[in-house]
PDB file of C-alpha atoms and ligand atoms in Angstrom:
ATOM      1  CA  MET A   1      51.416  26.251  34.636  1.00 97.00           C
ATOM      2  CA  LYS A   2      55.445  25.153  35.135  1.00 98.00           C
ATOM      3  CA  LEU A   3      57.066  28.618  33.355  1.00 98.00           C
ATOM      4  CA  LEU A   4      60.157  29.421  32.628  1.00 98.00           C
ATOM      5  CA  LEU A   5      59.872  33.443  31.932  1.00 98.00           C
ATOM      6  CA  HIS A   6      62.503  34.510  29.482  1.00 98.00           C
ATOM      7  CA  ALA A   7      63.753  38.009  31.071  1.00 98.00           C
ATOM      8  CA  CYS A   8      66.083  41.169  29.035  1.00 96.00           C
ATOM      9  CA  CYS A   9      66.669  43.378  32.222  1.00 96.00           C
ATOM     10  CA  GLY A  10      64.335  44.241  35.355  1.00 97.00           C
ATOM     11  CA  PRO A  11      62.147  47.011  34.174  1.00 97.00           C
ATOM     12  CA  CYS A  12      60.702  45.152  31.283  1.00 97.00           C
ATOM     13  CA  SER A  13      60.243  42.347  33.796  1.00 97.00           C
ATOM     14  CA  LEU A  14      58.030  43.820  36.500  1.00 97.00           C
ATOM     15  CA  GLU A  15      54.935  43.463  34.353  1.00 97.00           C
ATOM     16  CA  PRO A  16      54.925  40.527  32.216  1.00 98.00           C
ATOM     17  CA  LEU A  17      55.979  38.353  35.928  1.00 97.00           C
ATOM     18  CA  ARG A  18      53.149  40.119  37.368  1.00 97.00           C
ATOM     19  CA  LEU A  19      50.177  39.541  34.504  1.00 98.00           C
ATOM     20  CA  LEU A  20      51.973  35.745  33.979  1.00 98.00           C
ATOM     21  CA  LEU A  21      51.149  35.102  38.531  1.00 98.00           C
ATOM     22  CA  GLU A  22      48.109  36.892  37.969  1.00 98.00           C
ATOM     23  CA  ALA A  23      47.222  33.939  35.835  1.00 98.00           C
ATOM     24  CA  GLY A  24      48.585  30.676  38.115  1.00 98.00           C
ATOM     25  CA  HIS A  25      51.256  30.133  36.863  1.00 98.00           C
ATOM     26  CA  ASP A  26      54.608  28.656  38.373  1.00 98.00           C
ATOM     27  CA  ILE A  27      57.027  30.848  37.208  1.00 98.00           C
ATOM     28  CA  THR A  28      61.347  30.944  36.966  1.00 98.00           C
ATOM     29  CA  ILE A  29      62.662  33.325  35.222  1.00 98.00           C
ATOM     30  CA  ALA A  30      65.427  33.018  32.720  1.00 98.00           C
ATOM     31  CA  TYR A  31      67.985  34.925  32.100  1.00 98.00           C
ATOM     32  CA  MET A  32      70.172  34.331  28.961  1.00 98.00           C
ATOM     33  CA  ASN A  33      70.784  37.441  26.945  1.00 98.00           C
ATOM     34  CA  SER A  34      74.771  36.841  24.960  1.00 98.00           C
ATOM     35  CA  ASN A  35      73.523  40.334  23.294  1.00 98.00           C
ATOM     36  CA  ILE A  36      73.684  42.417  25.932  1.00 98.00           C
ATOM     37  CA  HIS A  37      77.636  44.445  25.563  1.00 97.00           C
ATOM     38  CA  PRO A  38      79.572  45.718  27.121  1.00 97.00           C
ATOM     39  CA  ALA A  39      80.176  42.607  30.110  1.00 98.00           C
ATOM     40  CA  ALA A  40      80.012  44.911  32.585  1.00 98.00           C
ATOM     41  CA  GLU A  41      76.243  46.002  31.216  1.00 98.00           C
ATOM     42  CA  TYR A  42      74.938  42.343  31.205  1.00 98.00           C
ATOM     43  CA  ASP A  43      76.241  42.322  35.194  1.00 98.00           C
ATOM     44  CA  ARG A  44      74.465  45.682  36.207  1.00 98.00           C
ATOM     45  CA  ARG A  45      71.622  44.524  34.182  1.00 98.00           C
ATOM     46  CA  LEU A  46      71.487  40.948  35.785  1.00 98.00           C
ATOM     47  CA  GLN A  47      72.210  42.382  39.499  1.00 98.00           C
ATOM     48  CA  THR A  48      68.666  44.506  39.361  1.00 97.00           C
ATOM     49  CA  MET A  49      67.358  41.637  37.191  1.00 97.00           C
ATOM     50  CA  LEU A  50      67.973  39.021  40.569  1.00 98.00           C
ATOM     51  CA  GLU A  51      67.024  41.545  43.831  1.00 97.00           C
ATOM     52  CA  PHE A  52      64.304  42.379  42.018  1.00 96.00           C
ATOM     53  CA  ALA A  53      63.319  38.991  41.365  1.00 97.00           C
ATOM     54  CA  GLU A  54      64.478  38.056  45.201  1.00 97.00           C
ATOM     55  CA  SER A  55      61.925  40.579  46.370  1.00 96.00           C
ATOM     56  CA  GLN A  56      59.704  38.751  44.891  1.00 96.00           C
ATOM     57  CA  GLY A  57      60.588  35.142  45.697  1.00 97.00           C
ATOM     58  CA  ILE A  58      61.391  33.989  42.051  1.00 98.00           C
ATOM     59  CA  ALA A  59      64.324  32.474  41.277  1.00 98.00           C
ATOM     60  CA  VAL A  60      66.864  33.263  38.384  1.00 98.00           C
ATOM     61  CA  VAL A  61      68.343  31.336  36.075  1.00 98.00           C
ATOM     62  CA  GLU A  62      71.482  32.202  34.138  1.00 98.00           C
ATOM     63  CA  GLY A  63      72.500  31.608  30.641  1.00 96.00           C
ATOM     64  CA  PRO A  64      75.974  31.751  29.744  1.00 96.00           C
ATOM     65  CA  TYR A  65      76.772  35.045  28.710  1.00 98.00           C
ATOM     66  CA  GLU A  66      78.457  34.382  24.869  1.00 98.00           C
ATOM     67  CA  PRO A  67      79.245  37.637  22.961  1.00 98.00           C
ATOM     68  CA  GLN A  68      80.344  35.642  20.195  1.00 98.00           C
ATOM     69  CA  ALA A  69      78.133  33.236  19.835  1.00 98.00           C
ATOM     70  CA  TRP A  70      75.242  35.995  19.153  1.00 98.00           C
ATOM     71  CA  ALA A  71      77.717  38.002  16.726  1.00 98.00           C
ATOM     72  CA  ASN A  72      77.553  34.959  14.802  1.00 98.00           C
ATOM     73  CA  ALA A  73      74.559  34.852  14.676  1.00 98.00           C
ATOM     74  CA  ALA A  74      72.879  38.419  15.241  1.00 98.00           C
ATOM     75  CA  GLY A  75      76.129  40.759  14.872  1.00 97.00           C
ATOM     76  CA  VAL A  76      76.599  40.187  11.323  1.00 97.00           C
ATOM     77  CA  TYR A  77      73.669  41.679  10.398  1.00 96.00           C
ATOM     78  CA  GLY A  78      75.761  45.322  11.321  1.00 93.00           C
ATOM     79  CA  THR A  79      73.971  48.536  11.730  1.00 92.00           C
ATOM     80  CA  ASP A  80      72.265  48.287   8.388  1.00 93.00           C
ATOM     81  CA  PRO A  81      68.708  49.825   9.049  1.00 93.00           C
ATOM     82  CA  ASP A  82      67.528  48.052   6.832  1.00 95.00           C
ATOM     83  CA  ALA A  83      68.618  44.822   8.260  1.00 95.00           C
ATOM     84  CA  ARG A  84      67.498  45.223  11.814  1.00 96.00           C
ATOM     85  CA  PRO A  85      64.667  43.749  11.735  1.00 97.00           C
ATOM     86  CA  ASP A  86      66.510  40.629  10.499  1.00 97.00           C
ATOM     87  CA  ARG A  87      69.149  41.238  12.720  1.00 98.00           C
ATOM     88  CA  CYS A  88      66.641  41.909  15.994  1.00 98.00           C
ATOM     89  CA  ARG A  89      65.449  38.133  14.744  1.00 98.00           C
ATOM     90  CA  ALA A  90      68.641  36.724  14.934  1.00 98.00           C
ATOM     91  CA  CYS A  91      68.871  38.290  17.886  1.00 98.00           C
ATOM     92  CA  TYR A  92      65.284  37.280  19.794  1.00 98.00           C
ATOM     93  CA  ARG A  93      65.921  33.181  18.171  1.00 98.00           C
ATOM     94  CA  LEU A  94      69.806  33.268  20.028  1.00 98.00           C
ATOM     95  CA  ARG A  95      67.841  34.275  23.809  1.00 98.00           C
ATOM     96  CA  LEU A  96      64.628  32.601  23.088  1.00 98.00           C
ATOM     97  CA  GLU A  97      66.209  28.988  21.950  1.00 98.00           C
ATOM     98  CA  GLU A  98      68.469  28.979  24.492  1.00 98.00           C
ATOM     99  CA  ALA A  99      65.145  29.460  27.186  1.00 98.00           C
ATOM    100  CA  ALA A 100      63.388  26.980  25.619  1.00 98.00           C
ATOM    101  CA  ARG A 101      66.336  24.246  25.373  1.00 98.00           C
ATOM    102  CA  TYR A 102      67.056  25.055  29.278  1.00 98.00           C
ATOM    103  CA  ALA A 103      63.313  24.951  29.243  1.00 98.00           C
ATOM    104  CA  ALA A 104      63.163  21.391  28.054  1.00 98.00           C
ATOM    105  CA  GLU A 105      65.992  19.761  30.422  1.00 98.00           C
ATOM    106  CA  HIS A 106      64.473  21.646  33.605  1.00 98.00           C
ATOM    107  CA  GLY A 107      60.661  20.013  33.045  1.00 98.00           C
ATOM    108  CA  PHE A 108      59.285  22.855  32.367  1.00 98.00           C
ATOM    109  CA  GLU A 109      55.445  23.208  30.068  1.00 98.00           C
ATOM    110  CA  GLY A 110      55.933  26.672  29.054  1.00 98.00           C
ATOM    111  CA  LEU A 111      58.411  29.535  27.593  1.00 98.00           C
ATOM    112  CA  ALA A 112      57.418  33.248  27.686  1.00 98.00           C
ATOM    113  CA  THR A 113      59.682  36.048  27.595  1.00 98.00           C
ATOM    114  CA  THR A 114      59.400  40.159  28.394  1.00 98.00           C
ATOM    115  CA  LEU A 115      60.989  41.264  25.480  1.00 98.00           C
ATOM    116  CA  SER A 116      57.225  42.502  23.948  1.00 98.00           C
ATOM    117  CA  VAL A 117      56.641  44.981  26.702  1.00 97.00           C
ATOM    118  CA  SER A 118      59.273  47.664  24.657  1.00 95.00           C
ATOM    119  CA  PRO A 119      56.889  49.377  21.785  1.00 95.00           C
ATOM    120  CA  TYR A 120      61.199  49.484  20.332  1.00 93.00           C
ATOM    121  CA  GLN A 121      60.970  45.324  19.710  1.00 96.00           C
ATOM    122  CA  TYR A 122      59.273  43.808  16.655  1.00 97.00           C
ATOM    123  CA  ILE A 123      56.719  41.867  17.798  1.00 98.00           C
ATOM    124  CA  ASP A 124      55.576  39.585  15.290  1.00 97.00           C
ATOM    125  CA  GLU A 125      59.259  38.429  15.179  1.00 98.00           C
ATOM    126  CA  ILE A 126      58.903  37.766  19.083  1.00 98.00           C
ATOM    127  CA  GLY A 127      55.329  35.782  18.857  1.00 98.00           C
ATOM    128  CA  GLU A 128      56.854  33.948  15.998  1.00 98.00           C
ATOM    129  CA  GLU A 129      60.379  33.259  17.733  1.00 98.00           C
ATOM    130  CA  LEU A 130      59.207  31.997  20.250  1.00 98.00           C
ATOM    131  CA  ALA A 131      56.741  29.739  18.283  1.00 98.00           C
ATOM    132  CA  VAL A 132      60.071  28.550  16.395  1.00 98.00           C
ATOM    133  CA  ALA A 133      61.939  27.918  19.680  1.00 98.00           C
ATOM    134  CA  CYS A 134      58.753  25.644  21.135  1.00 98.00           C
ATOM    135  CA  ALA A 135      58.338  23.745  18.924  1.00 98.00           C
ATOM    136  CA  PRO A 136      61.069  20.497  18.999  1.00 98.00           C
ATOM    137  CA  TYR A 137      60.313  20.865  22.581  1.00 98.00           C
ATOM    138  CA  ALA A 138      56.959  20.376  22.541  1.00 94.00           C
ATOM    139  CA  LEU A 139      56.810  23.538  25.016  1.00 98.00           C
ATOM    140  CA  GLU A 140      53.857  26.425  25.288  1.00 98.00           C
ATOM    141  CA  PRO A 141      54.662  29.262  23.763  1.00 98.00           C
ATOM    142  CA  VAL A 142      53.215  31.820  26.271  1.00 98.00           C
ATOM    143  CA  PHE A 143      53.410  35.030  24.008  1.00 98.00           C
ATOM    144  CA  GLN A 144      51.778  37.953  24.926  1.00 96.00           C
ATOM    145  CA  ASP A 145      51.907  40.885  23.787  1.00 97.00           C
ATOM    146  CA  PHE A 146      52.214  43.979  26.852  1.00 97.00           C
ATOM    147  CA  ARG A 147      53.556  46.861  25.723  1.00 97.00           C
ATOM    148  CA  GLU A 148      50.227  47.957  27.009  1.00 97.00           C
ATOM    149  CA  GLN A 149      52.215  47.314  30.005  1.00 97.00           C
ATOM    150  CA  TYR A 150      55.419  49.832  29.290  1.00 97.00           C
ATOM    151  CA  PRO A 151      54.314  53.272  30.799  1.00 97.00           C
ATOM    152  CA  GLU A 152      53.608  50.978  34.216  1.00 97.00           C
ATOM    153  CA  ALA A 153      56.489  49.478  33.897  1.00 97.00           C
ATOM    154  CA  THR A 154      58.086  52.381  33.333  1.00 97.00           C
ATOM    155  CA  ARG A 155      56.537  54.230  36.673  1.00 97.00           C
ATOM    156  CA  ARG A 156      57.175  51.386  38.513  1.00 97.00           C
ATOM    157  CA  SER A 157      60.941  51.042  37.511  1.00 97.00           C
ATOM    158  CA  LYS A 158      61.239  54.745  38.146  1.00 97.00           C
ATOM    159  CA  ALA A 159      59.389  54.183  41.898  1.00 97.00           C
ATOM    160  CA  LEU A 160      61.653  51.432  42.658  1.00 96.00           C
ATOM    161  CA  GLY A 161      64.823  53.326  41.368  1.00 97.00           C
ATOM    162  CA  MET A 162      65.546  50.702  39.572  1.00 97.00           C
ATOM    163  CA  TYR A 163      68.592  51.096  37.229  1.00 97.00           C
ATOM    164  CA  ARG A 164      67.032  51.644  33.779  1.00 96.00           C
ATOM    165  CA  GLN A 165      69.395  50.925  30.816  1.00 95.00           C
ATOM    166  CA  ASN A 166      69.244  54.094  27.567  1.00 94.00           C
ATOM    167  CA  TYR A 167      69.472  51.378  24.570  1.00 96.00           C
ATOM    168  CA  CYS A 168      68.693  47.736  24.171  1.00 96.00           C
ATOM    169  CA  GLY A 169      71.765  46.244  24.667  1.00 97.00           C
ATOM    170  CA  CYS A 170      74.203  45.357  21.521  1.00 97.00           C
ATOM    171  CA  ALA A 171      76.534  47.217  20.488  1.00 96.00           C
ATOM    172  CA  PHE A 172      75.332  48.678  18.043  1.00 97.00           C
ATOM    173  CA  SER A 173      71.501  49.774  20.140  1.00 96.00           C
ATOM    174  CA  LYS A 174      73.535  51.939  21.779  1.00 95.00           C
ATOM    175  CA  VAL A 175      75.012  53.663  18.989  1.00 94.00           C
ATOM    176  CA  GLU A 176      71.634  53.286  17.466  1.00 94.00           C
ATOM    177  CA  ALA A 177      69.806  54.977  20.627  1.00 94.00           C
ATOM    178  CA  ALA A 178      72.100  57.839  21.019  1.00 94.00           C
ATOM    179  CA  GLU A 179      71.963  58.559  17.642  1.00 94.00           C
ATOM    180  CA  GLU A 180      68.307  58.630  17.575  1.00 93.00           C
ATOM    181  CA  ARG A 181      68.603  60.477  21.049  1.00 94.00           C
ATOM    182  CA  GLU A 182      70.427  62.789  19.581  1.00 95.00           C
ATOM    183  CA  GLN A 183      67.313  63.178  16.328  1.00 95.00           C
ATOM    184  CA  ARG A 184      65.253  63.555  18.291  1.00 95.00           C
ATOM    185  CA  LYS A 185      67.145  66.803  20.302  1.00 95.00           C
ATOM    186  CA  ALA A 186      67.562  68.251  16.917  1.00 96.00           C
ATOM    187  CA  GLU A 187      64.318  68.076  16.109  1.00 96.00           C
ATOM    188  CA  ARG A 188      63.058  69.634  19.687  1.00 96.00           C
ATOM    189  CA  ALA A 189      65.149  72.525  18.443  1.00 95.00           C
ATOM    190  CA  ALA A 190      64.022  72.051  14.766  1.00 96.00           C
ATOM    191  CA  ALA A 191      59.969  72.762  15.930  1.00 95.00           C
ATOM    192  CA  LYS A 192      61.322  75.318  18.964  1.00 95.00           C
ATOM    193  CA  ALA A 193      62.780  77.934  15.865  1.00 95.00           C
ATOM    194  CA  ALA A 194      59.818  77.385  13.843  1.00 95.00           C
ATOM    195  CA  LYS A 195      57.551  77.723  16.567  1.00 94.00           C
ATOM    196  CA  GLU A 196      59.312  80.981  17.652  1.00 93.00           C
ATOM    197  CA  ALA A 197      59.528  81.870  14.054  1.00 94.00           C
ATOM    198  CA  ALA A 198      55.827  81.966  12.965  1.00 94.00           C
ATOM    199  CA  GLU A 199      55.341  83.643  16.495  1.00 94.00           C
ATOM    200  CA  ALA A 200      57.874  86.628  15.809  1.00 92.00           C
ATOM    201  CA  PRO A 201      54.978  88.811  13.516  1.00 92.00           C
ATOM    202  CA  ARG A 202      52.408  88.411  16.372  1.00 93.00           C
ATOM    203  CA  ARG A 203      55.228  89.399  19.501  1.00 93.00           C
ATOM    204  CA  ALA A 204      56.302  92.444  17.161  1.00 93.00           C
ATOM    205  CA  ALA A 205      52.878  93.747  16.713  1.00 93.00           C
ATOM    206  CA  GLU A 206      52.761  93.208  20.364  1.00 94.00           C
ATOM    207  CA  GLU A 207      55.361  95.547  20.996  1.00 94.00           C
ATOM    208  CA  ALA A 208      54.322  97.596  18.536  1.00 94.00           C
ATOM    209  CA  GLU A 209      51.358  98.039  20.588  1.00 95.00           C
ATOM    210  CA  ARG A 210      53.147  98.177  23.549  1.00 96.00           C
ATOM    211  CA  ALA A 211      55.276 101.219  22.483  1.00 95.00           C
ATOM    212  CA  ARG A 212      52.256 103.035  20.653  1.00 95.00           C
ATOM    213  CA  ASN A 213      50.419 102.747  24.324  1.00 96.00           C
ATOM    214  CA  ARG A 214      53.369 104.071  26.237  1.00 96.00           C
ATOM    215  CA  ALA A 215      53.560 106.609  24.315  1.00 95.00           C
ATOM    216  CA  GLU A 216      50.009 108.107  23.789  1.00 95.00           C
ATOM    217  CA  LYS A 217      50.687 107.987  28.061  1.00 96.00           C
ATOM    218  CA  GLN A 218      53.579 109.928  28.167  1.00 96.00           C
ATOM    219  CA  ALA A 219      51.921 112.770  25.565  1.00 95.00           C
ATOM    220  CA  TYR A 220      48.743 112.611  27.728  1.00 96.00           C
ATOM    221  CA  ASN A 221      50.776 113.510  31.055  1.00 96.00           C
ATOM    222  CA  GLU A 222      52.732 115.915  29.867  1.00 95.00           C
ATOM    223  CA  LYS A 223      49.500 118.219  28.022  1.00 95.00           C
ATOM    224  CA  ARG A 224      48.454 117.296  31.320  1.00 95.00           C
ATOM    225  CA  GLN A 225      51.478 118.786  32.958  1.00 95.00           C
ATOM    226  CA  ARG A 226      51.339 122.255  30.672  1.00 95.00           C
ATOM    227  CA  GLN A 227      47.734 122.090  31.555  1.00 94.00           C
ATOM    228  CA  ARG A 228      48.179 122.541  35.857  1.00 94.00           C
ATOM    229  CA  ALA A 229      51.111 124.759  34.678  1.00 94.00           C
ATOM    230  CA  LEU A 230      49.113 127.173  32.889  1.00 93.00           C
ATOM    231  CA  LEU A 231      46.505 126.978  35.288  1.00 93.00           C
ATOM    232  CA  LYS A 232      48.689 127.407  38.533  1.00 94.00           C
ATOM    233  CA  LYS A 233      49.667 130.701  36.612  1.00 94.00           C
ATOM    234  CA  MET A 234      46.547 132.234  35.643  1.00 93.00           C
ATOM    235  CA  LYS A 235      45.376 131.557  39.462  1.00 93.00           C
ATOM    236  CA  GLU A 236      48.543 133.625  41.009  1.00 92.00           C
ATOM    237  CA  GLU A 237      47.824 136.219  37.966  1.00 91.00           C
ATOM    238  CA  ALA A 238      44.577 136.826  38.965  1.00 90.00           C
ATOM    239  CA  LYS A 239      45.878 136.659  42.499  1.00 91.00           C
ATOM    240  CA  ARG A 240      47.470 139.731  41.710  1.00 90.00           C
ATOM    241  CA  GLN A 241      45.406 141.576  39.828  1.00 90.00           C
ATOM    242  CA  ALA A 242      43.225 141.200  42.660  1.00 87.00           C
ATOM    243  CA  ALA A 243      45.430 142.482  45.213  1.00 87.00           C
ATOM    244  CA  GLU A 244      46.308 145.680  43.690  1.00 82.00           C
TER     245      GLU A 244
HETATM  246  S1  SF4 B 301      68.483  46.011  18.922  1.00 50.40           S
HETATM  247 FE1  SF4 B 301      67.712  44.769  20.807  1.00 50.40          FE
HETATM  248  S2  SF4 B 301      67.203  43.303  19.437  1.00 50.40           S
HETATM  249 FE2  SF4 B 301      67.894  44.048  18.077  1.00 50.40          FE
HETATM  250  S3  SF4 B 301      69.987  43.245  18.545  1.00 50.40           S
HETATM  251 FE3  SF4 B 301      70.396  44.413  19.462  1.00 50.40          FE
HETATM  252  S4  SF4 B 301      70.178  43.973  21.128  1.00 50.40           S
HETATM  253 FE4  SF4 B 301      69.295  42.354  19.633  1.00 50.40          FE
END
């Protein structure tokens, strides 16, 4: 099938591209990601994508970069954690609709996306939005849950020395990801402190045991020293008496 593969970044493209090529599709990558903030980050991910695609002999088409369109469609949901699923759904919709439009205008038969490789995304919403985006154009939505490939994608992207961003894309996600890292760090520190506190009585008992052993050894050595000194004195006395 002549397939347009919407791709959010290079690392997330690795495994979906491999599997879809293995399935026999004729693939072009669509980099359509107005969600990415700031523009320098958008360019960096694009460059990473282009370098990888070129190494694979895969063409890349770039959509218009329109952060304001993203702000109007998804940014309006803000940072409320309860609204995050809706925000992300609107974000998927914006990008997948753009990719579907391009696919229909350029004779593609189907549309796929790399978004479903990330365990941090909403998998059901991605599948639903892909189908909704394809429907008006009678495109085939080629949806696949690639999350099992995430560890392999991570391994390969590291091995290739690819740029690997540490947040999803939008300005909100950058703040959220930083907060989540801080939270995980605090949780690790709390777990370590709790473990140390739980082990403290055992460590104290072991130290007391070592101190007791040291004291016993020292007392034994001192006793032996006294015995040897006494023995020596007795021998000298016996020797002196024998000489008289
Ligand atoms: S967290 Fe990611 S998917 Fe969700 S709105 Fe931000 S960029 Fe889009």
